[in-house]
């Protein structure tokens, strides 16, 4: 639709917004008082789509309202409305894009929203705009209908921004995030290597801790460094402890003994293979230094802030800027994500320090590798 502009809402728009709200929704209306509060609020962003009519007058045909959640990197799309006569003209998409740009400028990385489960047109619009379903609310609306929860990573960086191309690989088992991350790191340094399941499982057998809190063991940072060394990469490991890893969540004494033996073996093998181990905290400055020197960097994180689970998880860092670190995550929820959603995921620098510790011992570790 021609002659449409998008701008911030002002107090002069209150009557038009209230009228538009009545024309767009049958229930759950925002009042004029609510619109006024959002216009004045520091953490609300309210944009309107305005049409210039032939007579020179202006008509508001749509609005978008997002809320920036305090203390997080999340924004929430609170409401999106387009006049019934103007639907299908691209106004909703333009409003949504403009809101995303606005909240990114205000430091947010992700946008979330709720949409009625039976509103197929709106769900389709959000999916086309890159939103993915991650949950559901029952009896959410005034009419007792259910709502789907959707999310999108709104801070995107073009692949050309990164100094080195890092291919993305999806782990094929729930316990091989370490091998998957290492393969991504190695292939970013040596294009002749291929990410494939056979190599993934080989590395797991070489680097596994044998046991974990439950299920198969994950991968030890020293084991991953040794696996990289066997494939002609120089590697170094930073650890903020010299004690055996991951045993604080394991109850069975026999499992703890096995994991301790494995840890000590890895330490001895690293010494024999001249793999440097620095027993000190991993800082963002050090990660940045590694990347600038041409290293590929794997880091262990806690997934609690990503999926609510307290599990150790390996990712590969693909780049950094003044605001974020970017990671490839090998773990993909195929029901709710596309492969693109797991690539160059932005993690705010302030959040990364909290995410990169695991367990009651607050383990922090990283593996840096470089082609020989």
mmCIF file of C-alpha atoms in Angstrom:
data_model
loop_
_atom_site.group_PDB
_atom_site.id
_atom_site.type_symbol
_atom_site.label_atom_id
_atom_site.label_comp_id
_atom_site.label_asym_id
_atom_site.label_seq_id
_atom_site.Cartn_x
_atom_site.Cartn_y
_atom_site.Cartn_z
ATOM 1 C CA UNK A 1 0.000 0.000 0.000
ATOM 2 C CA UNK A 2 1.378 3.401 -1.025
ATOM 3 C CA UNK A 3 1.733 6.506 1.137
ATOM 4 C CA UNK A 4 2.290 4.518 4.340
ATOM 5 C CA UNK A 5 4.831 5.700 6.889
ATOM 6 C CA UNK A 6 5.771 4.277 10.271
ATOM 7 C CA UNK A 7 6.554 6.492 13.249
ATOM 8 C CA UNK A 8 6.489 6.560 17.020
ATOM 9 C CA UNK A 9 3.069 7.058 18.546
ATOM 10 C CA UNK A 10 2.332 10.261 20.435
ATOM 11 C CA UNK A 11 -0.320 11.422 22.861
ATOM 12 C CA UNK A 12 -2.232 13.026 19.983
ATOM 13 C CA UNK A 13 -2.836 9.505 18.632
ATOM 14 C CA UNK A 14 -4.743 8.214 21.672
ATOM 15 C CA UNK A 15 -8.253 8.546 20.256
ATOM 16 C CA UNK A 16 -7.293 7.010 16.912
ATOM 17 C CA UNK A 17 -5.523 4.113 18.632
ATOM 18 C CA UNK A 18 -8.494 3.390 20.889
ATOM 19 C CA UNK A 19 -10.838 3.438 17.891
ATOM 20 C CA UNK A 20 -8.539 1.131 15.906
ATOM 21 C CA UNK A 21 -8.407 -1.268 18.856
ATOM 22 C CA UNK A 22 -12.206 -1.567 18.854
ATOM 23 C CA UNK A 23 -12.275 -2.211 15.107
ATOM 24 C CA UNK A 24 -9.559 -4.896 15.238
ATOM 25 C CA UNK A 25 -10.387 -6.980 18.316
ATOM 26 C CA UNK A 26 -13.577 -8.407 19.805
ATOM 27 C CA UNK A 27 -12.110 -8.790 23.302
ATOM 28 C CA UNK A 28 -8.993 -8.045 25.391
ATOM 29 C CA UNK A 29 -9.044 -4.396 24.315
ATOM 30 C CA UNK A 30 -6.314 -1.964 25.278
ATOM 31 C CA UNK A 31 -7.860 1.160 26.778
ATOM 32 C CA UNK A 32 -6.938 4.732 25.965
ATOM 33 C CA UNK A 33 -5.359 4.874 29.416
ATOM 34 C CA UNK A 34 -3.203 1.820 28.602
ATOM 35 C CA UNK A 35 -2.045 3.360 25.327
ATOM 36 C CA UNK A 36 -1.113 6.544 27.172
ATOM 37 C CA UNK A 37 0.927 4.563 29.702
ATOM 38 C CA UNK A 38 2.829 2.728 26.955
ATOM 39 C CA UNK A 39 3.552 5.934 25.042
ATOM 40 C CA UNK A 40 5.132 7.447 28.155
ATOM 41 C CA UNK A 41 6.837 4.305 29.488
ATOM 42 C CA UNK A 42 10.608 4.025 29.128
ATOM 43 C CA UNK A 43 10.514 0.305 28.303
ATOM 44 C CA UNK A 44 7.630 0.317 25.804
ATOM 45 C CA UNK A 45 7.885 0.893 22.064
ATOM 46 C CA UNK A 46 4.655 1.878 20.319
ATOM 47 C CA UNK A 47 4.762 2.488 16.570
ATOM 48 C CA UNK A 48 1.917 3.442 14.231
ATOM 49 C CA UNK A 49 1.443 2.919 10.495
ATOM 50 C CA UNK A 50 -0.005 6.083 9.020
ATOM 51 C CA UNK A 51 -1.510 6.674 5.581
ATOM 52 C CA UNK A 52 -1.551 10.015 3.845
ATOM 53 C CA UNK A 53 -4.972 10.397 2.251
ATOM 54 C CA UNK A 54 -5.743 12.240 -0.990
ATOM 55 C CA UNK A 55 -7.092 15.265 0.841
ATOM 56 C CA UNK A 56 -3.866 15.520 2.798
ATOM 57 C CA UNK A 57 -5.277 14.140 6.019
ATOM 58 C CA UNK A 58 -3.583 11.301 7.909
ATOM 59 C CA UNK A 59 -5.162 8.016 8.979
ATOM 60 C CA UNK A 60 -3.679 5.470 11.385
ATOM 61 C CA UNK A 61 -4.171 2.011 9.877
ATOM 62 C CA UNK A 62 -2.129 -0.066 12.289
ATOM 63 C CA UNK A 63 0.055 -0.130 15.351
ATOM 64 C CA UNK A 64 2.656 -2.374 16.951
ATOM 65 C CA UNK A 65 3.520 -2.446 20.639
ATOM 66 C CA UNK A 66 6.535 -4.169 22.165
ATOM 67 C CA UNK A 67 7.796 -4.261 25.743
ATOM 68 C CA UNK A 68 11.479 -4.441 26.651
ATOM 69 C CA UNK A 69 11.784 -6.728 29.664
ATOM 70 C CA UNK A 70 14.019 -5.283 32.363
ATOM 71 C CA UNK A 71 17.149 -7.212 33.249
ATOM 72 C CA UNK A 72 16.961 -9.472 30.196
ATOM 73 C CA UNK A 73 17.808 -9.423 26.489
ATOM 74 C CA UNK A 74 14.177 -10.161 25.644
ATOM 75 C CA UNK A 75 11.501 -7.991 24.105
ATOM 76 C CA UNK A 76 7.876 -9.054 23.901
ATOM 77 C CA UNK A 77 5.484 -8.204 21.090
ATOM 78 C CA UNK A 78 2.514 -7.179 23.186
ATOM 79 C CA UNK A 79 0.069 -6.271 20.431
ATOM 80 C CA UNK A 80 -0.029 -5.903 16.646
ATOM 81 C CA UNK A 81 -3.119 -4.548 14.911
ATOM 82 C CA UNK A 82 -4.036 -3.554 11.355
ATOM 83 C CA UNK A 83 -7.380 -2.080 10.283
ATOM 84 C CA UNK A 84 -9.558 -4.782 8.639
ATOM 85 C CA UNK A 85 -9.726 -2.806 5.380
ATOM 86 C CA UNK A 86 -5.911 -2.587 5.181
ATOM 87 C CA UNK A 87 -4.993 -6.188 5.908
ATOM 88 C CA UNK A 88 -2.946 -8.095 3.353
ATOM 89 C CA UNK A 89 -1.081 -4.972 2.267
ATOM 90 C CA UNK A 90 2.166 -5.631 4.169
ATOM 91 C CA UNK A 91 1.520 -3.180 7.001
ATOM 92 C CA UNK A 92 1.777 -5.810 9.742
ATOM 93 C CA UNK A 93 5.110 -7.074 8.423
ATOM 94 C CA UNK A 94 6.510 -3.544 8.146
ATOM 95 C CA UNK A 95 5.390 -2.695 11.671
ATOM 96 C CA UNK A 96 6.961 -5.874 12.998
ATOM 97 C CA UNK A 97 10.249 -5.223 11.184
ATOM 98 C CA UNK A 98 10.345 -1.663 12.515
ATOM 99 C CA UNK A 99 9.697 -2.822 16.077
ATOM 100 C CA UNK A 100 12.479 -5.397 15.804
ATOM 101 C CA UNK A 101 14.952 -2.731 14.674
ATOM 102 C CA UNK A 102 13.873 -0.456 17.512
ATOM 103 C CA UNK A 103 14.328 -3.041 20.262
ATOM 104 C CA UNK A 104 17.685 -4.173 18.828
ATOM 105 C CA UNK A 105 18.877 -0.578 19.078
ATOM 106 C CA UNK A 106 17.855 -0.745 22.734
ATOM 107 C CA UNK A 107 19.987 -3.806 23.446
ATOM 108 C CA UNK A 108 17.521 -6.647 22.985
ATOM 109 C CA UNK A 109 18.487 -9.829 21.145
ATOM 110 C CA UNK A 110 15.233 -11.804 21.033
ATOM 111 C CA UNK A 111 11.562 -11.026 20.457
ATOM 112 C CA UNK A 112 8.812 -13.198 21.919
ATOM 113 C CA UNK A 113 5.084 -13.142 21.329
ATOM 114 C CA UNK A 114 1.855 -14.983 22.018
ATOM 115 C CA UNK A 115 -0.682 -15.706 19.295
ATOM 116 C CA UNK A 116 -4.052 -17.438 19.406
ATOM 117 C CA UNK A 117 -3.656 -21.084 18.471
ATOM 118 C CA UNK A 118 -6.574 -20.816 16.053
ATOM 119 C CA UNK A 119 -5.294 -17.669 14.306
ATOM 120 C CA UNK A 120 -3.659 -19.387 11.358
ATOM 121 C CA UNK A 121 -3.135 -16.176 9.368
ATOM 122 C CA UNK A 122 -1.177 -14.519 12.181
ATOM 123 C CA UNK A 123 0.845 -17.662 12.871
ATOM 124 C CA UNK A 124 1.749 -17.868 9.185
ATOM 125 C CA UNK A 125 2.838 -14.210 9.174
ATOM 126 C CA UNK A 126 5.081 -14.717 12.185
ATOM 127 C CA UNK A 127 6.597 -17.885 10.737
ATOM 128 C CA UNK A 128 7.360 -16.060 7.473
ATOM 129 C CA UNK A 129 9.053 -13.351 9.544
ATOM 130 C CA UNK A 130 11.293 -15.923 11.233
ATOM 131 C CA UNK A 131 9.458 -16.700 14.475
ATOM 132 C CA UNK A 132 9.466 -20.241 15.841
ATOM 133 C CA UNK A 133 7.027 -21.921 18.247
ATOM 134 C CA UNK A 134 8.631 -22.852 21.565
ATOM 135 C CA UNK A 135 5.701 -23.313 23.930
ATOM 136 C CA UNK A 136 1.994 -22.982 24.626
ATOM 137 C CA UNK A 137 -0.349 -21.351 27.156
ATOM 138 C CA UNK A 138 -3.713 -22.957 27.924
ATOM 139 C CA UNK A 139 -6.826 -20.838 28.552
ATOM 140 C CA UNK A 140 -4.775 -17.719 27.848
ATOM 141 C CA UNK A 141 -7.262 -15.276 26.337
ATOM 142 C CA UNK A 142 -10.463 -13.758 27.670
ATOM 143 C CA UNK A 143 -12.492 -16.180 25.520
ATOM 144 C CA UNK A 144 -10.532 -19.128 27.068
ATOM 145 C CA UNK A 145 -8.677 -19.941 23.844
ATOM 146 C CA UNK A 146 -5.101 -21.222 23.929
ATOM 147 C CA UNK A 147 -2.007 -19.320 22.817
ATOM 148 C CA UNK A 148 1.196 -20.399 21.119
ATOM 149 C CA UNK A 149 4.473 -18.863 22.274
ATOM 150 C CA UNK A 150 6.907 -17.869 19.535
ATOM 151 C CA UNK A 151 10.415 -16.423 19.506
ATOM 152 C CA UNK A 152 12.904 -14.978 17.032
ATOM 153 C CA UNK A 153 16.548 -13.981 17.231
ATOM 154 C CA UNK A 154 16.314 -10.379 16.060
ATOM 155 C CA UNK A 155 19.962 -9.374 16.252
ATOM 156 C CA UNK A 156 21.384 -10.893 13.092
ATOM 157 C CA UNK A 157 24.895 -10.548 11.732
ATOM 158 C CA UNK A 158 25.723 -11.264 8.104
ATOM 159 C CA UNK A 159 28.129 -14.203 7.573
ATOM 160 C CA UNK A 160 30.550 -11.825 5.831
ATOM 161 C CA UNK A 161 31.037 -10.103 9.213
ATOM 162 C CA UNK A 162 32.944 -13.075 10.607
ATOM 163 C CA UNK A 163 36.651 -13.428 9.905
ATOM 164 C CA UNK A 164 36.390 -17.131 9.161
ATOM 165 C CA UNK A 165 33.600 -19.313 7.812
ATOM 166 C CA UNK A 166 32.459 -21.840 10.395
ATOM 167 C CA UNK A 167 30.191 -24.570 9.023
ATOM 168 C CA UNK A 168 27.306 -25.670 11.215
ATOM 169 C CA UNK A 169 26.802 -29.314 12.151
ATOM 170 C CA UNK A 170 23.947 -30.879 14.107
ATOM 171 C CA UNK A 171 24.939 -33.407 16.745
ATOM 172 C CA UNK A 172 23.392 -36.802 16.043
ATOM 173 C CA UNK A 173 23.127 -37.981 19.661
ATOM 174 C CA UNK A 174 22.202 -36.220 22.886
ATOM 175 C CA UNK A 175 25.712 -36.745 24.309
ATOM 176 C CA UNK A 176 27.958 -35.634 21.403
ATOM 177 C CA UNK A 177 27.765 -31.840 21.576
ATOM 178 C CA UNK A 178 31.518 -31.776 22.294
ATOM 179 C CA UNK A 179 32.548 -33.723 19.178
ATOM 180 C CA UNK A 180 30.089 -31.723 17.052
ATOM 181 C CA UNK A 181 31.517 -28.431 18.329
ATOM 182 C CA UNK A 182 35.081 -29.658 17.791
ATOM 183 C CA UNK A 183 34.296 -30.750 14.230
ATOM 184 C CA UNK A 184 32.864 -27.313 13.447
ATOM 185 C CA UNK A 185 35.998 -25.706 14.879
ATOM 186 C CA UNK A 186 38.359 -28.007 12.956
ATOM 187 C CA UNK A 187 36.582 -27.600 9.615
ATOM 188 C CA UNK A 188 36.660 -23.817 10.030
ATOM 189 C CA UNK A 189 40.464 -24.142 10.000
ATOM 190 C CA UNK A 190 40.800 -26.980 7.482
ATOM 191 C CA UNK A 191 38.227 -27.141 4.685
ATOM 192 C CA UNK A 192 39.372 -30.625 3.647
ATOM 193 C CA UNK A 193 37.865 -32.107 6.813
ATOM 194 C CA UNK A 194 34.249 -33.217 6.715
ATOM 195 C CA UNK A 195 31.705 -33.127 9.511
ATOM 196 C CA UNK A 196 30.167 -36.589 9.607
ATOM 197 C CA UNK A 197 28.777 -38.991 12.166
ATOM 198 C CA UNK A 198 31.693 -41.435 11.972
ATOM 199 C CA UNK A 199 34.124 -38.717 13.045
ATOM 200 C CA UNK A 200 31.663 -37.440 15.650
ATOM 201 C CA UNK A 201 31.511 -40.850 17.334
ATOM 202 C CA UNK A 202 35.265 -41.410 17.045
ATOM 203 C CA UNK A 203 35.920 -38.166 18.900
ATOM 204 C CA UNK A 204 33.359 -39.032 21.562
ATOM 205 C CA UNK A 205 35.077 -42.354 22.254
ATOM 206 C CA UNK A 206 38.400 -40.520 22.592
ATOM 207 C CA UNK A 207 37.124 -37.692 24.801
ATOM 208 C CA UNK A 208 34.266 -39.099 26.895
ATOM 209 C CA UNK A 209 34.189 -38.881 30.674
ATOM 210 C CA UNK A 210 32.491 -42.336 30.626
ATOM 211 C CA UNK A 211 29.802 -41.251 33.084
ATOM 212 C CA UNK A 212 27.788 -38.096 33.720
ATOM 213 C CA UNK A 213 24.945 -37.214 36.085
ATOM 214 C CA UNK A 214 22.739 -39.501 33.996
ATOM 215 C CA UNK A 215 23.037 -41.297 30.688
ATOM 216 C CA UNK A 216 26.196 -41.490 28.618
ATOM 217 C CA UNK A 217 29.180 -39.372 29.566
ATOM 218 C CA UNK A 218 29.844 -36.059 27.907
ATOM 219 C CA UNK A 219 33.235 -34.863 26.707
ATOM 220 C CA UNK A 220 36.140 -33.660 28.819
ATOM 221 C CA UNK A 221 37.920 -30.502 27.582
ATOM 222 C CA UNK A 222 41.293 -32.253 27.822
ATOM 223 C CA UNK A 223 39.891 -35.185 25.853
ATOM 224 C CA UNK A 224 38.699 -32.819 23.123
ATOM 225 C CA UNK A 225 42.104 -31.128 23.017
ATOM 226 C CA UNK A 226 43.778 -34.521 22.628
ATOM 227 C CA UNK A 227 41.355 -35.461 19.840
ATOM 228 C CA UNK A 228 42.246 -32.238 18.027
ATOM 229 C CA UNK A 229 45.975 -32.893 18.493
ATOM 230 C CA UNK A 230 45.614 -36.347 16.930
ATOM 231 C CA UNK A 231 44.210 -34.616 13.853
ATOM 232 C CA UNK A 232 47.118 -32.193 13.417
ATOM 233 C CA UNK A 233 45.838 -29.223 15.388
ATOM 234 C CA UNK A 234 47.695 -27.360 18.098
ATOM 235 C CA UNK A 235 45.459 -27.000 21.116
ATOM 236 C CA UNK A 236 45.401 -25.464 24.557
ATOM 237 C CA UNK A 237 42.934 -25.724 27.410
ATOM 238 C CA UNK A 238 41.968 -23.227 30.080
ATOM 239 C CA UNK A 239 40.390 -24.576 33.269
ATOM 240 C CA UNK A 240 39.529 -22.720 36.446
ATOM 241 C CA UNK A 241 40.149 -25.861 38.539
ATOM 242 C CA UNK A 242 42.699 -28.666 38.704
ATOM 243 C CA UNK A 243 40.196 -31.078 40.243
ATOM 244 C CA UNK A 244 38.390 -33.891 38.337
ATOM 245 C CA UNK A 245 35.506 -32.463 36.333
ATOM 246 C CA UNK A 246 31.733 -33.030 36.424
ATOM 247 C CA UNK A 247 31.715 -35.285 39.499
ATOM 248 C CA UNK A 248 29.863 -32.843 41.771
ATOM 249 C CA UNK A 249 26.552 -33.949 40.205
ATOM 250 C CA UNK A 250 27.329 -37.678 40.338
ATOM 251 C CA UNK A 251 26.180 -39.620 43.416
ATOM 252 C CA UNK A 252 27.554 -43.129 42.843
ATOM 253 C CA UNK A 253 31.060 -43.480 44.290
ATOM 254 C CA UNK A 254 32.117 -46.059 41.692
ATOM 255 C CA UNK A 255 31.224 -43.629 38.904
ATOM 256 C CA UNK A 256 33.171 -40.842 40.611
ATOM 257 C CA UNK A 257 36.222 -43.112 40.833
ATOM 258 C CA UNK A 258 36.042 -43.963 37.127
ATOM 259 C CA UNK A 259 35.645 -40.298 36.160
ATOM 260 C CA UNK A 260 38.633 -39.396 38.349
ATOM 261 C CA UNK A 261 40.779 -42.044 36.644
ATOM 262 C CA UNK A 262 39.714 -40.714 33.232
ATOM 263 C CA UNK A 263 40.530 -37.145 34.277
ATOM 264 C CA UNK A 264 43.998 -38.088 35.501
ATOM 265 C CA UNK A 265 44.683 -40.038 32.311
ATOM 266 C CA UNK A 266 43.764 -37.020 30.210
ATOM 267 C CA UNK A 267 46.107 -34.816 32.260
ATOM 268 C CA UNK A 268 48.985 -37.270 31.749
ATOM 269 C CA UNK A 269 48.286 -37.618 28.021
ATOM 270 C CA UNK A 270 48.207 -33.835 27.585
ATOM 271 C CA UNK A 271 51.645 -33.604 29.207
ATOM 272 C CA UNK A 272 52.995 -36.286 26.862
ATOM 273 C CA UNK A 273 51.554 -34.459 23.832
ATOM 274 C CA UNK A 274 52.715 -30.959 24.857
ATOM 275 C CA UNK A 275 49.161 -29.658 25.191
ATOM 276 C CA UNK A 276 49.214 -26.582 27.394
ATOM 277 C CA UNK A 277 46.786 -26.487 30.315
ATOM 278 C CA UNK A 278 46.258 -23.123 32.004
ATOM 279 C CA UNK A 279 44.564 -23.445 35.374
ATOM 280 C CA UNK A 280 42.906 -20.061 35.411
ATOM 281 C CA UNK A 281 39.590 -18.432 34.645
ATOM 282 C CA UNK A 282 38.550 -17.999 31.028
ATOM 283 C CA UNK A 283 37.870 -14.346 30.296
ATOM 284 C CA UNK A 284 36.178 -12.721 27.336
ATOM 285 C CA UNK A 285 39.430 -10.873 26.728
ATOM 286 C CA UNK A 286 41.221 -14.204 26.342
ATOM 287 C CA UNK A 287 38.574 -15.527 23.944
ATOM 288 C CA UNK A 288 38.872 -12.351 21.891
ATOM 289 C CA UNK A 289 42.661 -12.725 21.858
ATOM 290 C CA UNK A 290 42.410 -16.311 20.623
ATOM 291 C CA UNK A 291 40.055 -15.352 17.807
ATOM 292 C CA UNK A 292 42.312 -12.488 16.704
ATOM 293 C CA UNK A 293 45.252 -14.930 16.544
ATOM 294 C CA UNK A 294 43.367 -17.300 14.252
ATOM 295 C CA UNK A 295 42.314 -19.891 16.818
ATOM 296 C CA UNK A 296 38.931 -21.601 16.809
ATOM 297 C CA UNK A 297 37.397 -21.674 20.278
ATOM 298 C CA UNK A 298 35.063 -24.167 21.964
ATOM 299 C CA UNK A 299 33.431 -23.212 25.229
ATOM 300 C CA UNK A 300 31.398 -25.099 27.779
ATOM 301 C CA UNK A 301 28.166 -23.392 28.785
ATOM 302 C CA UNK A 302 25.184 -24.158 30.981
ATOM 303 C CA UNK A 303 22.031 -24.477 28.901
ATOM 304 C CA UNK A 304 19.734 -23.259 31.681
ATOM 305 C CA UNK A 305 19.238 -19.843 30.079
ATOM 306 C CA UNK A 306 18.541 -21.464 26.700
ATOM 307 C CA UNK A 307 16.237 -24.352 27.541
ATOM 308 C CA UNK A 308 15.754 -24.359 31.311
ATOM 309 C CA UNK A 309 17.908 -27.472 31.766
ATOM 310 C CA UNK A 310 21.021 -27.498 33.929
ATOM 311 C CA UNK A 311 23.233 -29.447 31.552
ATOM 312 C CA UNK A 312 26.822 -28.842 30.386
ATOM 313 C CA UNK A 313 26.905 -28.093 26.697
ATOM 314 C CA UNK A 314 29.690 -27.416 24.192
ATOM 315 C CA UNK A 315 29.370 -24.661 21.584
ATOM 316 C CA UNK A 316 31.839 -23.111 19.159
ATOM 317 C CA UNK A 317 32.361 -19.351 19.200
ATOM 318 C CA UNK A 318 32.076 -17.876 15.705
ATOM 319 C CA UNK A 319 32.778 -14.232 16.492
ATOM 320 C CA UNK A 320 32.553 -11.306 18.900
ATOM 321 C CA UNK A 321 31.666 -7.645 18.774
ATOM 322 C CA UNK A 322 31.231 -4.881 21.329
ATOM 323 C CA UNK A 323 27.869 -6.224 22.465
ATOM 324 C CA UNK A 324 27.766 -9.985 21.859
ATOM 325 C CA UNK A 325 29.548 -13.257 21.419
ATOM 326 C CA UNK A 326 28.158 -15.419 18.618
ATOM 327 C CA UNK A 327 28.005 -19.200 18.802
ATOM 328 C CA UNK A 328 27.059 -22.194 16.696
ATOM 329 C CA UNK A 329 24.941 -24.545 18.809
ATOM 330 C CA UNK A 330 25.047 -28.175 17.588
ATOM 331 C CA UNK A 331 21.820 -29.040 19.424
ATOM 332 C CA UNK A 332 18.702 -28.401 17.313
ATOM 333 C CA UNK A 333 15.078 -28.830 18.357
ATOM 334 C CA UNK A 334 13.770 -29.985 14.989
ATOM 335 C CA UNK A 335 10.138 -29.510 15.999
ATOM 336 C CA UNK A 336 10.617 -25.832 16.779
ATOM 337 C CA UNK A 337 13.765 -24.669 14.998
ATOM 338 C CA UNK A 338 15.365 -24.440 11.605
ATOM 339 C CA UNK A 339 19.099 -24.976 11.187
ATOM 340 C CA UNK A 340 19.555 -21.224 10.753
ATOM 341 C CA UNK A 341 18.201 -20.667 14.271
ATOM 342 C CA UNK A 342 21.202 -22.505 15.762
ATOM 343 C CA UNK A 343 23.852 -20.536 13.848
ATOM 344 C CA UNK A 344 25.645 -17.385 15.038
ATOM 345 C CA UNK A 345 23.365 -17.190 18.088
ATOM 346 C CA UNK A 346 23.988 -13.853 19.829
ATOM 347 C CA UNK A 347 24.751 -13.983 23.539
ATOM 348 C CA UNK A 348 25.195 -10.647 25.286
ATOM 349 C CA UNK A 349 28.612 -10.197 26.871
ATOM 350 C CA UNK A 350 27.003 -9.575 30.270
ATOM 351 C CA UNK A 351 25.031 -12.822 29.974
ATOM 352 C CA UNK A 352 27.905 -14.930 28.666
ATOM 353 C CA UNK A 353 29.860 -14.746 31.917
ATOM 354 C CA UNK A 354 26.875 -16.249 33.735
ATOM 355 C CA UNK A 355 26.179 -18.849 31.045
ATOM 356 C CA UNK A 356 29.776 -20.048 30.806
ATOM 357 C CA UNK A 357 29.887 -21.575 34.277
ATOM 358 C CA UNK A 358 28.532 -24.990 35.152
ATOM 359 C CA UNK A 359 27.637 -26.822 38.336
ATOM 360 C CA UNK A 360 28.036 -26.008 42.001
ATOM 361 C CA UNK A 361 31.800 -25.747 41.477
ATOM 362 C CA UNK A 362 31.168 -23.051 38.830
ATOM 363 C CA UNK A 363 33.394 -24.790 36.307
ATOM 364 C CA UNK A 364 34.549 -22.584 33.440
ATOM 365 C CA UNK A 365 36.611 -24.054 30.614
ATOM 366 C CA UNK A 366 37.496 -23.481 26.974
ATOM 367 C CA UNK A 367 39.508 -25.262 24.291
ATOM 368 C CA UNK A 368 41.358 -23.278 21.625
ATOM 369 C CA UNK A 369 42.743 -24.989 18.517
ATOM 370 C CA UNK A 370 44.828 -23.876 15.558
ATOM 371 C CA UNK A 371 46.023 -25.661 12.428
ATOM 372 C CA UNK A 372 49.690 -26.652 12.521
#
